[in-house]
Amino acid sequence: MALDNKNNEFKVIGSTPNRPDGLDKVTGRARFGADISVPGMLHGAVVRSPHAHAKIVKIDASKALAMKGVKAVITRADFPEGLEGEDWNLQENAMAGEKALYDGHAVAAVAATSPLAARDAAKLIEVEYEVLLHVTDVDEAMKDGAPAIREGAADYSVPEGLHPNVVRFFDTGMGDLDKGFAEADLVVERSYTTEAAHQGYIEPHACLGQMGADGRGELWCCTQGHWFIRRMSTAVLGVETTNIRVTPSEIGGGFGGKTTITIEPLSLALSRKAGGAPVKMVMNRGEVLRATGPTSSASMDIKMGMTKDGKITAAHGTFRMQGGAFPGAPVDVTTMLAFANYTIENVHHIGYDVITNRPKQAAYRAPGAPMAAFAVESTVDEMCRTLGLDPIETRLKNASRDGTRSTFGPKFGPVGLVESLEAARDHANYKMPLGPNQGRGVASGYWMNWGGETSASVAMSEDGTVTVSVGTPDIGGSRASMALMAAEAFGIAYENVRVNISDTGALGVNEPTHGSRATYASGLATIKAAEECITKMCKRAADKWGIDADAVIWEDGSAKPSGPNAGEFDPLSIGEICAEMGETGGPISGHYEGSPTGFSGSFGTHVVDVEIDPETGHTTVLRYLVVQDAGKAIHPAYVEGQFQGGAAQGIGWALNEEYIYGEDGRLQNPVFLDYRIPVASDLPMIDTVIVEVPNPGHPYGVRGVGETGITPPLPALANAIADATGLRMRGLPMTPPKILAALKAQKNG
Amino acid sequence: MSKVHVTTTVNGDQAEFLCEPRETLLDCLRDKLHLTGSKEGCGTGDCGACSVTVDDRLVCSCLMLGVEAEGKEIKTIEGMADGENLRPLQAKFIEHAALQCGVCTPGILVASEALLKKNPDPTEEELRYWLAGNLCRCTGYDKIIRAVMDAAAEMRETS
Amino acid sequence: MRFHSPASFEDAANIAASATGVTRFLAGGTDVLVQLRADIVEPDDLIDVKQIAGVKDITRRSDGGWDLGVAVAGAEMTEHAALMADWPGLVEGMGLIGSTQVQGRATLVGNLCNASPAGDASPGMMAAGVTVTVTGPNGTREVAVEDVPTAPGRTSLEKGEVVSAVHIPARGANGGDAYLRFIPRTEMDIAVVGCGVNLRLDGDIVTEARVALGAVAPTARLVQDAADAIIGTTLDDAALDALAAAAEAACMPIDDKRGTIEFRTDVAGVLAKRAAKIAYARAKGDTK
């Protein structure tokens, strides 16, 4: 039967074949969200609030409706009332009700016969606003006197006496902090801030929705998870979930930002109002930056104690995070993972989820983890410097490992932090000599990974080739990984597997490609479904040979008799069995559905060298190393790609990316010119080491690898800058003006 | 609004379309000629996903009007491969796993091809600066740079 | 929006002069199209000058100077070895604007007339002493580039006037120029500070100098005090410090999303020194 992680003699796992969708993607044929058109299609455009916080007094669409080619205008009045909880949040975010809650908040939408007509018509929709006081900063939003964005948004967890903008409160911990700090030789207490960063996928959101008066319809869109889009869109529109079939296009990046809805329900509502004509909607970059979720910004206080030989004795963290105008800042995850790298007996986390006049945050790669990592790993680095300790040896001394209790409660199973630290320590990059104004930084990071609802099918074709149907969109080569796992399970060639990303009509509910779950969960489902096919094929062979199915084994793509009483038969190949399946019992397929719980987290350690221009404060990244535990790398090239991409995003967040709001509460940089993501000339090659500590909860040992990589760069860069300059930067991004000002202050004592 | 009739050459074939003067070349390629390989990532010349060549000059098709295409020779990603034969760059991108989501890939291929035509032996630094206007959010550029350098080496050997 | 492609600058000027709404000239379009896309400006009349004869020409005059057509793109300047050899700083300033793709279209005149305080081409042109021919309904006039921008987004050109040619002085002996800018990344940003320096030597002594700063005032501007700080010196440390101080003193920047007043002022001095050193080395024959 299939191999497991006790017998790692893989045949195709670990190889790096060409991805199945490669040809489409290098020839321009792959169809992304905005590439889909259908006959009779209309085009939609959205009217967005120019105010951070304003009462919507009146919307007059008469001029737009009088325009030739305009087929429908919708406002919140076209959506059902009475939604509650997150459904109401989603509806309110998709289309403002009584108030516009942030710059860019949708207030109306229009469908017309061409993209330009829709844009022109949107400009003719007159919205009268009564501007209200706004707040965009998390610390400001918690202060007395800050405008309350929505009274009553707080849940049961919030203690009395806090500002109504505090909507959720977290308080977790264990041990005895006083005792822990008393045992320390050094106690450090520091405050940190991080700014909101956008996922920055290159493909803006796009969709094509069609819905009739009966509430039935179709939605094509770029998304990380089309079942999520279906559930959310139908909830917002008040129609039955099954009535909308959602088909995912190729997706031009998501990083968490495409796990939720934005324009999708608008296209469906416009379609319904326009008599069922399909309505295509494509965001522009400004809309993406103004109105789709960046991650949260954070304000944090860290207190840690360490003995002079480097043992962490106690840790306390307070995390204040804003996630826009709705509850949902990932402060739960932030508090959970803040100190996860370390075994600490006495630990305490406090978290505040705060609403502000900013767009509703969306998940962004390891949501919640990088902010805390910046604060905690910077503090640990500072303590190591103060005590004259090596940052890697100190981390090894305290590292979470198999059997240690995590700072969030459960015990770890086999995990790869120690291995990643050792590999980083032994890597050539850690030994490279540094020149003047250069410095080296180290930091580790963690993501706990996820399983989630998973449904997949594997169907045999008549020639013995295989179709795998999964529900997790392929964002970074996962079709190749699924095909490799199926090929491994069947003992057939990689090329003999075709992987489809199925629509919502073809499989049970699937969670999105998020949480670093696709290769783990859809992979596990693929293997289990393949095993079901193999069991069925063994039965067909047994029937043919007239022996017990138990006496047939599957090896190298063939059924073979096995055991003393099985008899002597030539093996039946997968091709031979499938060629006859019509006569031997009909089609053969396998299926898996479940919410697998055997996921296991991935630790990583990054080492970065920088050079600081002492006259301008400019940071140059000289070299970069990512070491991370993949459990088992199914397609190592795409595993490396995840490491490198996470590092690059983290570097951007650390150095230059930020949401800049003016005094008026408007976003000042909703354009790639000023929302500065790393360009090719900003980065060096990003070296990688894949550590493999197999995950016992996956048949082949897989751990998700997508998210951990964005976590260490924030503190690693800060630590490198500290090494180069002696400056401890505690606010992100660490821009040249901030570094130069700090250098001047340092010089002036 | 009155439309303008434009006659141009796209990937070697004559093409005609009617457009409003304010429509970009990218709009015309995608919506009128149904060549959707060129992507709009920003609409402001900051991301390079819409890269095409016009009379062999690399440009952002979002920063050029459709009416300006009159009489020009446009090349897009759809015209890069020779029938079923991929250009070395295209093959190397697949081989090196130089794409994850793939939405920036057409623009990066068109831009890289333009560089190698001008400079068959670029340094890594020259390549990185040449591609600075082609944003990729997935890869950290590492494998893209390796793929282009490898393709350049192969093209030098075979030329 | 009406689209015009006149065959002469006189026709272009007449179209613009008789237009009643918002008028824009289109050469490379890398600013016009961005403004159009962002709904900042939708012209009623857009006048494409690229069908006019000579607009793509780069010509060396008999006096050794250069005449450039208004639609010559940055990439065409960078690829012109003789022009690059004469005026590396001016050409580099142009070459820093936007991406490779933007370089395929963007022009000196577009950068000048867009009149952004942070335009990368303008300080280099001002330092070099570039002039432009302006064609209007009543004929032509010559204007020094430093007299073109008057405020962010505003120029001294009258209604109906259009820049019809660019004139770069002869390089002459023992001269060198350089342009440096500061940006947070390595590419693709708008200058936070820019500085162009053009100088001439007699032996080791600087005999002529022009220094222009960008992004530190409402327009890119020449800074006479900065030039005076190095004229008559060998660009020794004292001269460089005086240059930096003069450059800093000339700054009237703003705090914005790209930089602070303090940062811009400090870095203006730093870049002035660095650019002056490069220009000096070039005047000495260093071809880097």
PDB file of C-alpha atoms in Angstrom, chain B residues 4-131:
ATOM      1  CA  VAL B   4     -11.958  56.068 -34.012  1.00  0.00           C
ATOM      2  CA  HIS B   5     -11.122  53.328 -36.463  1.00  0.00           C
ATOM      3  CA  VAL B   6      -7.646  51.966 -35.868  1.00  0.00           C
ATOM      4  CA  THR B   7      -5.692  49.689 -38.160  1.00  0.00           C
ATOM      5  CA  THR B   8      -2.630  48.101 -36.678  1.00  0.00           C
ATOM      6  CA  THR B   9      -0.527  44.963 -36.734  1.00  0.00           C
ATOM      7  CA  VAL B  10      -0.693  42.618 -33.783  1.00  0.00           C
ATOM      8  CA  ASN B  11       1.657  39.638 -33.592  1.00  0.00           C
ATOM      9  CA  GLY B  12       2.200  39.882 -37.329  1.00  0.00           C
ATOM     10  CA  ASP B  13      -1.451  39.981 -38.306  1.00  0.00           C
ATOM     11  CA  GLN B  14      -3.430  42.997 -39.367  1.00  0.00           C
ATOM     12  CA  ALA B  15      -5.954  44.005 -36.748  1.00  0.00           C
ATOM     13  CA  GLU B  16      -8.687  46.603 -36.738  1.00  0.00           C
ATOM     14  CA  PHE B  17     -10.841  47.998 -34.011  1.00  0.00           C
ATOM     15  CA  LEU B  18     -13.042  50.929 -33.123  1.00  0.00           C
ATOM     16  CA  CYS B  19     -12.223  52.703 -29.916  1.00  0.00           C
ATOM     17  CA  GLU B  20     -12.956  55.807 -27.962  1.00  0.00           C
ATOM     18  CA  PRO B  21      -9.906  58.071 -27.784  1.00  0.00           C
ATOM     19  CA  ARG B  22      -9.679  57.588 -24.023  1.00  0.00           C
ATOM     20  CA  GLU B  23      -9.416  53.819 -24.229  1.00  0.00           C
ATOM     21  CA  THR B  24      -5.936  52.461 -23.659  1.00  0.00           C
ATOM     22  CA  LEU B  25      -4.114  50.081 -25.933  1.00  0.00           C
ATOM     23  CA  LEU B  26      -4.486  47.520 -23.144  1.00  0.00           C
ATOM     24  CA  ASP B  27      -8.265  47.967 -23.140  1.00  0.00           C
ATOM     25  CA  CYS B  28      -8.300  47.526 -26.907  1.00  0.00           C
ATOM     26  CA  LEU B  29      -6.096  44.429 -26.876  1.00  0.00           C
ATOM     27  CA  ARG B  30      -8.145  42.786 -24.162  1.00  0.00           C
ATOM     28  CA  ASP B  31     -11.704  43.887 -24.848  1.00  0.00           C
ATOM     29  CA  LYS B  32     -11.729  44.387 -28.617  1.00  0.00           C
ATOM     30  CA  LEU B  33      -9.130  41.938 -29.911  1.00  0.00           C
ATOM     31  CA  HIS B  34      -9.733  39.438 -27.058  1.00  0.00           C
ATOM     32  CA  LEU B  35      -6.016  39.109 -26.408  1.00  0.00           C
ATOM     33  CA  THR B  36      -6.269  38.797 -22.638  1.00  0.00           C
ATOM     34  CA  GLY B  37      -2.701  37.635 -22.019  1.00  0.00           C
ATOM     35  CA  SER B  38      -1.654  41.204 -21.210  1.00  0.00           C
ATOM     36  CA  LYS B  39      -2.972  42.034 -17.739  1.00  0.00           C
ATOM     37  CA  GLU B  40      -3.948  45.180 -15.915  1.00  0.00           C
ATOM     38  CA  GLY B  41      -2.394  45.171 -12.471  1.00  0.00           C
ATOM     39  CA  CYS B  42      -2.381  48.902 -11.822  1.00  0.00           C
ATOM     40  CA  GLY B  43      -3.351  51.001 -14.853  1.00  0.00           C
ATOM     41  CA  THR B  44      -0.619  53.496 -13.984  1.00  0.00           C
ATOM     42  CA  GLY B  45       2.582  52.015 -15.392  1.00  0.00           C
ATOM     43  CA  ASP B  46       3.797  50.786 -12.025  1.00  0.00           C
ATOM     44  CA  CYS B  47       3.479  47.012 -12.363  1.00  0.00           C
ATOM     45  CA  GLY B  48       4.368  46.026 -15.927  1.00  0.00           C
ATOM     46  CA  ALA B  49       1.749  43.262 -16.208  1.00  0.00           C
ATOM     47  CA  CYS B  50       0.522  44.888 -19.442  1.00  0.00           C
ATOM     48  CA  SER B  51       3.952  44.947 -21.104  1.00  0.00           C
ATOM     49  CA  VAL B  52       3.946  44.730 -24.906  1.00  0.00           C
ATOM     50  CA  THR B  53       6.296  45.949 -27.592  1.00  0.00           C
ATOM     51  CA  VAL B  54       5.315  48.667 -30.048  1.00  0.00           C
ATOM     52  CA  ASP B  55       7.638  48.815 -33.042  1.00  0.00           C
ATOM     53  CA  ASP B  56      10.012  46.686 -30.965  1.00  0.00           C
ATOM     54  CA  ARG B  57      10.004  49.165 -28.079  1.00  0.00           C
ATOM     55  CA  LEU B  58       8.941  47.812 -24.680  1.00  0.00           C
ATOM     56  CA  VAL B  59       6.036  49.810 -23.255  1.00  0.00           C
ATOM     57  CA  CYS B  60       3.160  49.526 -20.833  1.00  0.00           C
ATOM     58  CA  SER B  61       0.047  49.097 -22.934  1.00  0.00           C
ATOM     59  CA  CYS B  62      -1.935  50.776 -20.139  1.00  0.00           C
ATOM     60  CA  LEU B  63       0.052  53.963 -20.742  1.00  0.00           C
ATOM     61  CA  MET B  64      -0.693  54.172 -24.444  1.00  0.00           C
ATOM     62  CA  LEU B  65      -3.968  54.986 -26.104  1.00  0.00           C
ATOM     63  CA  GLY B  66      -5.587  52.612 -28.530  1.00  0.00           C
ATOM     64  CA  VAL B  67      -5.669  55.375 -31.146  1.00  0.00           C
ATOM     65  CA  GLU B  68      -1.880  55.639 -30.943  1.00  0.00           C
ATOM     66  CA  ALA B  69      -1.599  52.084 -32.249  1.00  0.00           C
ATOM     67  CA  GLU B  70      -2.540  53.216 -35.751  1.00  0.00           C
ATOM     68  CA  GLY B  71       0.057  51.879 -38.177  1.00  0.00           C
ATOM     69  CA  LYS B  72       2.196  50.382 -35.439  1.00  0.00           C
ATOM     70  CA  GLU B  73       3.491  46.892 -34.990  1.00  0.00           C
ATOM     71  CA  ILE B  74       2.382  45.466 -31.647  1.00  0.00           C
ATOM     72  CA  LYS B  75       3.665  42.275 -30.108  1.00  0.00           C
ATOM     73  CA  THR B  76       2.047  40.614 -27.106  1.00  0.00           C
ATOM     74  CA  ILE B  77       2.616  37.461 -25.088  1.00  0.00           C
ATOM     75  CA  GLU B  78       0.240  35.622 -27.404  1.00  0.00           C
ATOM     76  CA  GLY B  79       2.728  36.087 -30.241  1.00  0.00           C
ATOM     77  CA  MET B  80       5.816  34.994 -28.369  1.00  0.00           C
ATOM     78  CA  ALA B  81       5.868  31.262 -29.036  1.00  0.00           C
ATOM     79  CA  ASP B  82       6.351  30.032 -32.566  1.00  0.00           C
ATOM     80  CA  GLY B  83       3.313  27.810 -32.925  1.00  0.00           C
ATOM     81  CA  GLU B  84       3.795  24.918 -30.567  1.00  0.00           C
ATOM     82  CA  ASN B  85       7.440  25.792 -29.981  1.00  0.00           C
ATOM     83  CA  LEU B  86       7.989  27.850 -26.868  1.00  0.00           C
ATOM     84  CA  ARG B  87      10.699  30.471 -26.751  1.00  0.00           C
ATOM     85  CA  PRO B  88      13.581  29.498 -24.445  1.00  0.00           C
ATOM     86  CA  LEU B  89      12.383  32.035 -21.876  1.00  0.00           C
ATOM     87  CA  GLN B  90       8.950  30.467 -21.714  1.00  0.00           C
ATOM     88  CA  ALA B  91      10.376  26.977 -21.311  1.00  0.00           C
ATOM     89  CA  LYS B  92      12.829  28.127 -18.657  1.00  0.00           C
ATOM     90  CA  PHE B  93      10.108  29.836 -16.655  1.00  0.00           C
ATOM     91  CA  ILE B  94       8.269  26.540 -16.387  1.00  0.00           C
ATOM     92  CA  GLU B  95      11.433  24.553 -15.718  1.00  0.00           C
ATOM     93  CA  HIS B  96      12.678  26.902 -12.969  1.00  0.00           C
ATOM     94  CA  ALA B  97       9.266  27.240 -11.299  1.00  0.00           C
ATOM     95  CA  ALA B  98       9.657  30.956 -11.984  1.00  0.00           C
ATOM     96  CA  LEU B  99       5.948  31.575 -11.621  1.00  0.00           C
ATOM     97  CA  GLN B 100       3.544  30.936  -8.796  1.00  0.00           C
ATOM     98  CA  CYS B 101       0.214  32.589  -9.551  1.00  0.00           C
ATOM     99  CA  GLY B 102       1.357  33.467 -13.066  1.00  0.00           C
ATOM    100  CA  VAL B 103      -0.434  36.780 -13.516  1.00  0.00           C
ATOM    101  CA  CYS B 104       2.748  38.832 -13.819  1.00  0.00           C
ATOM    102  CA  THR B 105       4.350  36.178 -16.022  1.00  0.00           C
ATOM    103  CA  PRO B 106       3.225  37.435 -19.464  1.00  0.00           C
ATOM    104  CA  GLY B 107       4.558  40.916 -18.757  1.00  0.00           C
ATOM    105  CA  ILE B 108       7.808  39.614 -17.336  1.00  0.00           C
ATOM    106  CA  LEU B 109       8.331  37.338 -20.328  1.00  0.00           C
ATOM    107  CA  VAL B 110       7.686  40.164 -22.792  1.00  0.00           C
ATOM    108  CA  ALA B 111      10.019  42.479 -20.867  1.00  0.00           C
ATOM    109  CA  SER B 112      12.748  39.856 -20.537  1.00  0.00           C
ATOM    110  CA  GLU B 113      12.562  38.993 -24.210  1.00  0.00           C
ATOM    111  CA  ALA B 114      13.011  42.679 -25.037  1.00  0.00           C
ATOM    112  CA  LEU B 115      16.088  42.839 -22.825  1.00  0.00           C
ATOM    113  CA  LEU B 116      17.727  39.761 -24.309  1.00  0.00           C
ATOM    114  CA  LYS B 117      17.147  41.086 -27.785  1.00  0.00           C
ATOM    115  CA  LYS B 118      19.053  44.224 -26.823  1.00  0.00           C
ATOM    116  CA  ASN B 119      21.563  42.617 -24.484  1.00  0.00           C
ATOM    117  CA  PRO B 120      22.023  38.857 -24.843  1.00  0.00           C
ATOM    118  CA  ASP B 121      24.366  38.672 -21.864  1.00  0.00           C
ATOM    119  CA  PRO B 122      23.003  40.838 -19.071  1.00  0.00           C
ATOM    120  CA  THR B 123      24.425  40.806 -15.569  1.00  0.00           C
ATOM    121  CA  GLU B 124      22.107  39.917 -12.722  1.00  0.00           C
ATOM    122  CA  GLU B 125      22.064  43.569 -11.716  1.00  0.00           C
ATOM    123  CA  GLU B 126      21.198  44.755 -15.235  1.00  0.00           C
ATOM    124  CA  LEU B 127      18.385  42.236 -15.371  1.00  0.00           C
ATOM    125  CA  ARG B 128      17.015  43.215 -11.971  1.00  0.00           C
ATOM    126  CA  TYR B 129      16.964  46.890 -12.914  1.00  0.00           C
ATOM    127  CA  TRP B 130      15.460  46.172 -16.327  1.00  0.00           C
ATOM    128  CA  LEU B 131      12.657  44.230 -14.638  1.00  0.00           C
TER     129      LEU B 131
END
